[in-house]
Amino acid sequence: MEGNPILLSFYGADFTGSTDAMESLTIHGLPTVLFLDVPDPSLLKERFFYAKCIGVAGNSRSMTPVQMEQELYPIFSKLKALGSDFVHYKVCSTFDSSSLIGNIATVQQLAQKVFKRLAWIPVFAAAPDLKRYTVFGNHFATMDHETYRLDRHPTMSRHPITPMDEADLRTVLKNQGAEGLIELISGKRQIMDT
């Protein structure tokens, strides 16, 4: 803590998700500051010395894999240089993504290039405060007081850009090319949804 006060840094795939992450961290006692780009360490030290977490609000959720690589590689490199204990990529809580737009496998591959020593990457898709749940790898979202599997959700199953036709996140990730993530969700490694 004395050497580096930043416990967690994150990139949010969209602005609203970034503000959700900032709110959640702050409510739970971790003062968080949100930026549009990775801040200079001297700025953090001088003006935001109280911050325990910093976030970057992005828009990778709407990008192609090529655009994501151009956007995220330098940001991940800067976040790594900050030296926070944890680096988090905040996906949308409805997990809507595809092989062509917002591809989560692209994020996994870039993270492994930048952070190198990643043996595995935990995936926490659930956000109970937002009424998003994951059970046995299947993702659910609530709308109008009713909870739906993602592929049966009135909005997300018909999303104009990334319609979710599958609720099993193992299959969603496999279709995007994220083979290394699949074993995490299928239970070969024990993780918990938040």
mmCIF file of C-alpha atoms in Angstrom:
data_model
loop_
_atom_site.group_PDB
_atom_site.id
_atom_site.type_symbol
_atom_site.label_atom_id
_atom_site.label_comp_id
_atom_site.label_asym_id
_atom_site.label_seq_id
_atom_site.Cartn_x
_atom_site.Cartn_y
_atom_site.Cartn_z
ATOM 1 C CA MET A 1 0.000 0.000 0.000
ATOM 2 C CA GLU A 2 2.750 2.490 0.830
ATOM 3 C CA GLY A 3 4.600 2.008 -2.456
ATOM 4 C CA ASN A 4 1.496 2.140 -4.650
ATOM 5 C CA PRO A 5 -1.835 3.405 -3.359
ATOM 6 C CA ILE A 6 -3.801 2.273 -6.439
ATOM 7 C CA LEU A 7 -5.385 -1.061 -5.576
ATOM 8 C CA LEU A 8 -7.394 -1.527 -8.752
ATOM 9 C CA SER A 9 -7.425 0.068 -12.179
ATOM 10 C CA PHE A 10 -10.059 -0.695 -14.778
ATOM 11 C CA TYR A 11 -11.209 -0.040 -18.308
ATOM 12 C CA GLY A 12 -14.949 0.045 -18.878
ATOM 13 C CA ALA A 13 -16.322 -1.217 -22.204
ATOM 14 C CA ASP A 14 -18.866 1.616 -22.166
ATOM 15 C CA PHE A 15 -19.426 4.812 -20.210
ATOM 16 C CA THR A 16 -22.429 3.658 -18.178
ATOM 17 C CA GLY A 17 -20.659 0.462 -17.132
ATOM 18 C CA SER A 18 -17.641 2.532 -16.118
ATOM 19 C CA THR A 19 -19.768 4.755 -13.894
ATOM 20 C CA ASP A 20 -21.438 1.645 -12.413
ATOM 21 C CA ALA A 21 -18.009 0.243 -11.519
ATOM 22 C CA MET A 22 -16.914 3.578 -10.046
ATOM 23 C CA GLU A 23 -20.086 3.789 -7.955
ATOM 24 C CA SER A 24 -19.778 0.233 -6.668
ATOM 25 C CA LEU A 25 -16.137 0.637 -5.670
ATOM 26 C CA THR A 26 -16.793 3.978 -3.951
ATOM 27 C CA ILE A 27 -19.863 2.700 -2.082
ATOM 28 C CA HIS A 28 -17.730 -0.154 -0.757
ATOM 29 C CA GLY A 29 -15.103 2.206 0.669
ATOM 30 C CA LEU A 30 -12.646 2.493 -2.230
ATOM 31 C CA PRO A 31 -12.492 6.114 -3.443
ATOM 32 C CA THR A 32 -12.478 5.921 -7.251
ATOM 33 C CA VAL A 33 -11.792 8.474 -9.971
ATOM 34 C CA LEU A 34 -12.931 7.983 -13.561
ATOM 35 C CA PHE A 35 -10.992 9.315 -16.563
ATOM 36 C CA LEU A 36 -11.327 9.226 -20.349
ATOM 37 C CA ASP A 37 -7.696 8.119 -20.708
ATOM 38 C CA VAL A 38 -5.115 6.652 -18.350
ATOM 39 C CA PRO A 39 -3.911 9.523 -16.146
ATOM 40 C CA ASP A 40 -0.282 10.427 -15.666
ATOM 41 C CA PRO A 41 1.083 9.076 -12.352
ATOM 42 C CA SER A 42 2.148 12.598 -11.328
ATOM 43 C CA LEU A 43 -1.447 13.829 -11.753
ATOM 44 C CA LEU A 44 -2.678 11.012 -9.540
ATOM 45 C CA LYS A 45 -0.087 11.807 -6.907
ATOM 46 C CA GLU A 46 -0.729 15.562 -6.928
ATOM 47 C CA ARG A 47 -4.495 15.876 -7.393
ATOM 48 C CA PHE A 48 -5.994 12.446 -6.715
ATOM 49 C CA PHE A 49 -3.766 11.152 -3.916
ATOM 50 C CA TYR A 50 -6.831 9.866 -2.053
ATOM 51 C CA ALA A 51 -7.929 7.540 -4.874
ATOM 52 C CA LYS A 52 -7.598 3.811 -4.265
ATOM 53 C CA CYS A 53 -9.018 2.906 -7.686
ATOM 54 C CA ILE A 54 -8.930 4.575 -11.082
ATOM 55 C CA GLY A 55 -10.984 3.812 -14.140
ATOM 56 C CA VAL A 56 -10.942 4.646 -17.811
ATOM 57 C CA ALA A 57 -14.342 5.039 -19.457
ATOM 58 C CA GLY A 58 -14.133 3.593 -22.929
ATOM 59 C CA ASN A 59 -16.339 2.386 -25.753
ATOM 60 C CA SER A 60 -14.815 -0.924 -26.834
ATOM 61 C CA ARG A 61 -18.234 -2.556 -26.562
ATOM 62 C CA SER A 62 -19.059 -0.988 -29.947
ATOM 63 C CA MET A 63 -15.727 -1.695 -31.678
ATOM 64 C CA THR A 64 -14.496 -4.313 -34.113
ATOM 65 C CA PRO A 65 -11.592 -6.510 -32.948
ATOM 66 C CA VAL A 66 -9.133 -4.406 -35.016
ATOM 67 C CA GLN A 67 -10.437 -1.184 -33.432
ATOM 68 C CA MET A 68 -10.308 -2.805 -29.995
ATOM 69 C CA GLU A 69 -6.672 -3.778 -30.467
ATOM 70 C CA GLN A 70 -5.759 -0.233 -31.544
ATOM 71 C CA GLU A 71 -7.622 1.233 -28.557
ATOM 72 C CA LEU A 72 -6.862 -1.253 -25.812
ATOM 73 C CA TYR A 73 -3.223 -2.218 -26.330
ATOM 74 C CA PRO A 74 -1.856 1.231 -25.370
ATOM 75 C CA ILE A 75 -4.387 1.604 -22.555
ATOM 76 C CA PHE A 76 -3.544 -1.807 -21.071
ATOM 77 C CA SER A 77 0.164 -0.926 -21.326
ATOM 78 C CA LYS A 78 -0.405 2.340 -19.431
ATOM 79 C CA LEU A 79 -2.544 0.597 -16.803
ATOM 80 C CA LYS A 80 0.214 -1.979 -16.339
ATOM 81 C CA ALA A 81 2.740 0.831 -15.857
ATOM 82 C CA LEU A 82 0.589 2.301 -13.055
ATOM 83 C CA GLY A 83 1.303 -0.871 -11.098
ATOM 84 C CA SER A 84 -2.078 -1.357 -9.460
ATOM 85 C CA ASP A 85 -2.598 -4.636 -7.635
ATOM 86 C CA PHE A 86 -5.442 -5.599 -9.986
ATOM 87 C CA VAL A 87 -6.453 -4.583 -13.510
ATOM 88 C CA HIS A 88 -10.077 -5.135 -14.455
ATOM 89 C CA TYR A 89 -11.832 -5.055 -17.816
ATOM 90 C CA LYS A 90 -15.460 -4.154 -17.116
ATOM 91 C CA VAL A 91 -17.758 -5.907 -19.599
ATOM 92 C CA CYS A 92 -21.369 -4.897 -20.002
ATOM 93 C CA SER A 93 -23.512 -6.607 -17.369
ATOM 94 C CA THR A 94 -25.697 -8.052 -20.130
ATOM 95 C CA PHE A 95 -22.534 -9.545 -21.692
ATOM 96 C CA ASP A 96 -23.712 -8.543 -25.144
ATOM 97 C CA SER A 97 -20.841 -8.976 -27.552
ATOM 98 C CA SER A 98 -20.048 -10.941 -30.663
ATOM 99 C CA SER A 99 -17.132 -12.132 -32.734
ATOM 100 C CA LEU A 100 -17.484 -8.941 -34.831
ATOM 101 C CA ILE A 101 -18.375 -6.278 -32.225
ATOM 102 C CA GLY A 102 -17.118 -5.981 -28.640
ATOM 103 C CA ASN A 103 -15.342 -9.337 -28.863
ATOM 104 C CA ILE A 104 -14.271 -10.420 -25.371
ATOM 105 C CA ALA A 105 -11.744 -12.907 -26.799
ATOM 106 C CA THR A 106 -9.880 -9.928 -28.262
ATOM 107 C CA VAL A 107 -9.625 -8.471 -24.762
ATOM 108 C CA GLN A 108 -8.324 -11.775 -23.391
ATOM 109 C CA GLN A 109 -5.662 -12.025 -26.079
ATOM 110 C CA LEU A 110 -4.531 -8.419 -25.604
ATOM 111 C CA ALA A 111 -4.410 -8.817 -21.821
ATOM 112 C CA GLN A 112 -2.228 -11.890 -22.177
ATOM 113 C CA LYS A 113 0.136 -9.978 -24.515
ATOM 114 C CA VAL A 114 0.452 -7.004 -22.180
ATOM 115 C CA PHE A 115 0.376 -8.682 -18.765
ATOM 116 C CA LYS A 116 2.202 -11.826 -19.992
ATOM 117 C CA ARG A 117 2.090 -13.977 -16.839
ATOM 118 C CA LEU A 118 -1.637 -14.609 -16.931
ATOM 119 C CA ALA A 119 -2.271 -18.307 -16.468
ATOM 120 C CA TRP A 120 -6.005 -17.664 -16.468
ATOM 121 C CA ILE A 121 -8.450 -14.774 -16.450
ATOM 122 C CA PRO A 122 -11.437 -14.867 -14.088
ATOM 123 C CA VAL A 123 -14.781 -13.799 -15.540
ATOM 124 C CA PHE A 124 -17.379 -12.267 -13.255
ATOM 125 C CA ALA A 125 -20.401 -11.528 -15.405
ATOM 126 C CA ALA A 126 -23.009 -11.283 -12.656
ATOM 127 C CA ALA A 127 -24.046 -7.920 -11.223
ATOM 128 C CA PRO A 128 -26.794 -8.631 -8.685
ATOM 129 C CA ASP A 129 -27.287 -4.925 -7.870
ATOM 130 C CA LEU A 130 -28.265 -4.497 -11.535
ATOM 131 C CA LYS A 131 -30.289 -7.730 -11.475
ATOM 132 C CA ARG A 132 -27.832 -9.642 -13.666
ATOM 133 C CA TYR A 133 -27.119 -13.210 -12.588
ATOM 134 C CA THR A 134 -24.996 -16.142 -13.785
ATOM 135 C CA VAL A 135 -25.953 -19.685 -12.780
ATOM 136 C CA PHE A 136 -23.975 -22.709 -14.020
ATOM 137 C CA GLY A 137 -22.497 -20.566 -16.789
ATOM 138 C CA ASN A 138 -25.879 -19.276 -17.990
ATOM 139 C CA HIS A 139 -26.513 -15.547 -17.814
ATOM 140 C CA PHE A 140 -29.822 -13.950 -16.798
ATOM 141 C CA ALA A 141 -31.113 -10.367 -16.742
ATOM 142 C CA THR A 142 -34.223 -8.898 -15.152
ATOM 143 C CA MET A 143 -36.625 -6.563 -16.918
ATOM 144 C CA ASP A 144 -39.945 -5.303 -15.568
ATOM 145 C CA HIS A 145 -39.604 -7.507 -12.453
ATOM 146 C CA GLU A 146 -39.159 -10.709 -14.491
ATOM 147 C CA THR A 147 -35.849 -12.523 -14.911
ATOM 148 C CA TYR A 148 -35.021 -13.966 -18.319
ATOM 149 C CA ARG A 149 -32.259 -16.111 -19.718
ATOM 150 C CA LEU A 150 -30.202 -13.818 -21.912
ATOM 151 C CA ASP A 151 -31.295 -15.540 -25.125
ATOM 152 C CA ARG A 152 -34.949 -15.044 -24.136
ATOM 153 C CA HIS A 153 -34.618 -11.506 -22.800
ATOM 154 C CA PRO A 154 -37.098 -9.156 -24.554
ATOM 155 C CA THR A 155 -34.393 -6.600 -25.373
ATOM 156 C CA MET A 156 -31.027 -8.364 -25.379
ATOM 157 C CA SER A 157 -32.173 -11.250 -27.581
ATOM 158 C CA ARG A 158 -33.180 -8.644 -30.177
ATOM 159 C CA HIS A 159 -30.321 -6.160 -29.737
ATOM 160 C CA PRO A 160 -29.790 -4.402 -33.101
ATOM 161 C CA ILE A 161 -25.982 -4.872 -33.124
ATOM 162 C CA THR A 162 -25.170 -7.752 -30.767
ATOM 163 C CA PRO A 163 -28.304 -9.880 -30.368
ATOM 164 C CA MET A 164 -27.722 -12.491 -27.687
ATOM 165 C CA ASP A 165 -28.964 -15.794 -29.060
ATOM 166 C CA GLU A 166 -27.158 -17.829 -26.401
ATOM 167 C CA ALA A 167 -27.298 -17.630 -22.590
ATOM 168 C CA ASP A 168 -24.482 -20.087 -21.882
ATOM 169 C CA LEU A 169 -21.435 -17.852 -21.550
ATOM 170 C CA ARG A 170 -19.131 -20.792 -22.284
ATOM 171 C CA THR A 171 -20.655 -21.002 -25.762
ATOM 172 C CA VAL A 172 -20.668 -17.225 -26.222
ATOM 173 C CA LEU A 173 -16.972 -17.051 -25.383
ATOM 174 C CA LYS A 174 -16.109 -20.119 -27.456
ATOM 175 C CA ASN A 175 -17.817 -18.559 -30.483
ATOM 176 C CA GLN A 176 -15.652 -15.465 -29.996
ATOM 177 C CA GLY A 177 -12.439 -17.515 -29.779
ATOM 178 C CA ALA A 178 -11.824 -17.234 -26.019
ATOM 179 C CA GLU A 179 -10.892 -20.852 -25.396
ATOM 180 C CA GLY A 180 -8.853 -20.051 -22.264
ATOM 181 C CA LEU A 181 -11.850 -18.492 -20.556
ATOM 182 C CA ILE A 182 -14.150 -21.436 -21.101
ATOM 183 C CA GLU A 183 -12.535 -23.656 -18.507
ATOM 184 C CA LEU A 184 -13.128 -20.980 -15.875
ATOM 185 C CA ILE A 185 -16.848 -20.867 -16.391
ATOM 186 C CA SER A 186 -17.281 -24.614 -16.844
ATOM 187 C CA GLY A 187 -15.952 -25.283 -13.366
ATOM 188 C CA LYS A 188 -12.496 -26.719 -13.998
ATOM 189 C CA ARG A 189 -11.267 -23.857 -11.870
ATOM 190 C CA GLN A 190 -13.359 -22.660 -8.998
ATOM 191 C CA ILE A 191 -14.588 -19.079 -9.285
ATOM 192 C CA MET A 192 -17.618 -17.363 -7.859
ATOM 193 C CA ASP A 193 -20.048 -14.901 -9.399
ATOM 194 C CA THR A 194 -20.363 -11.685 -7.451
#
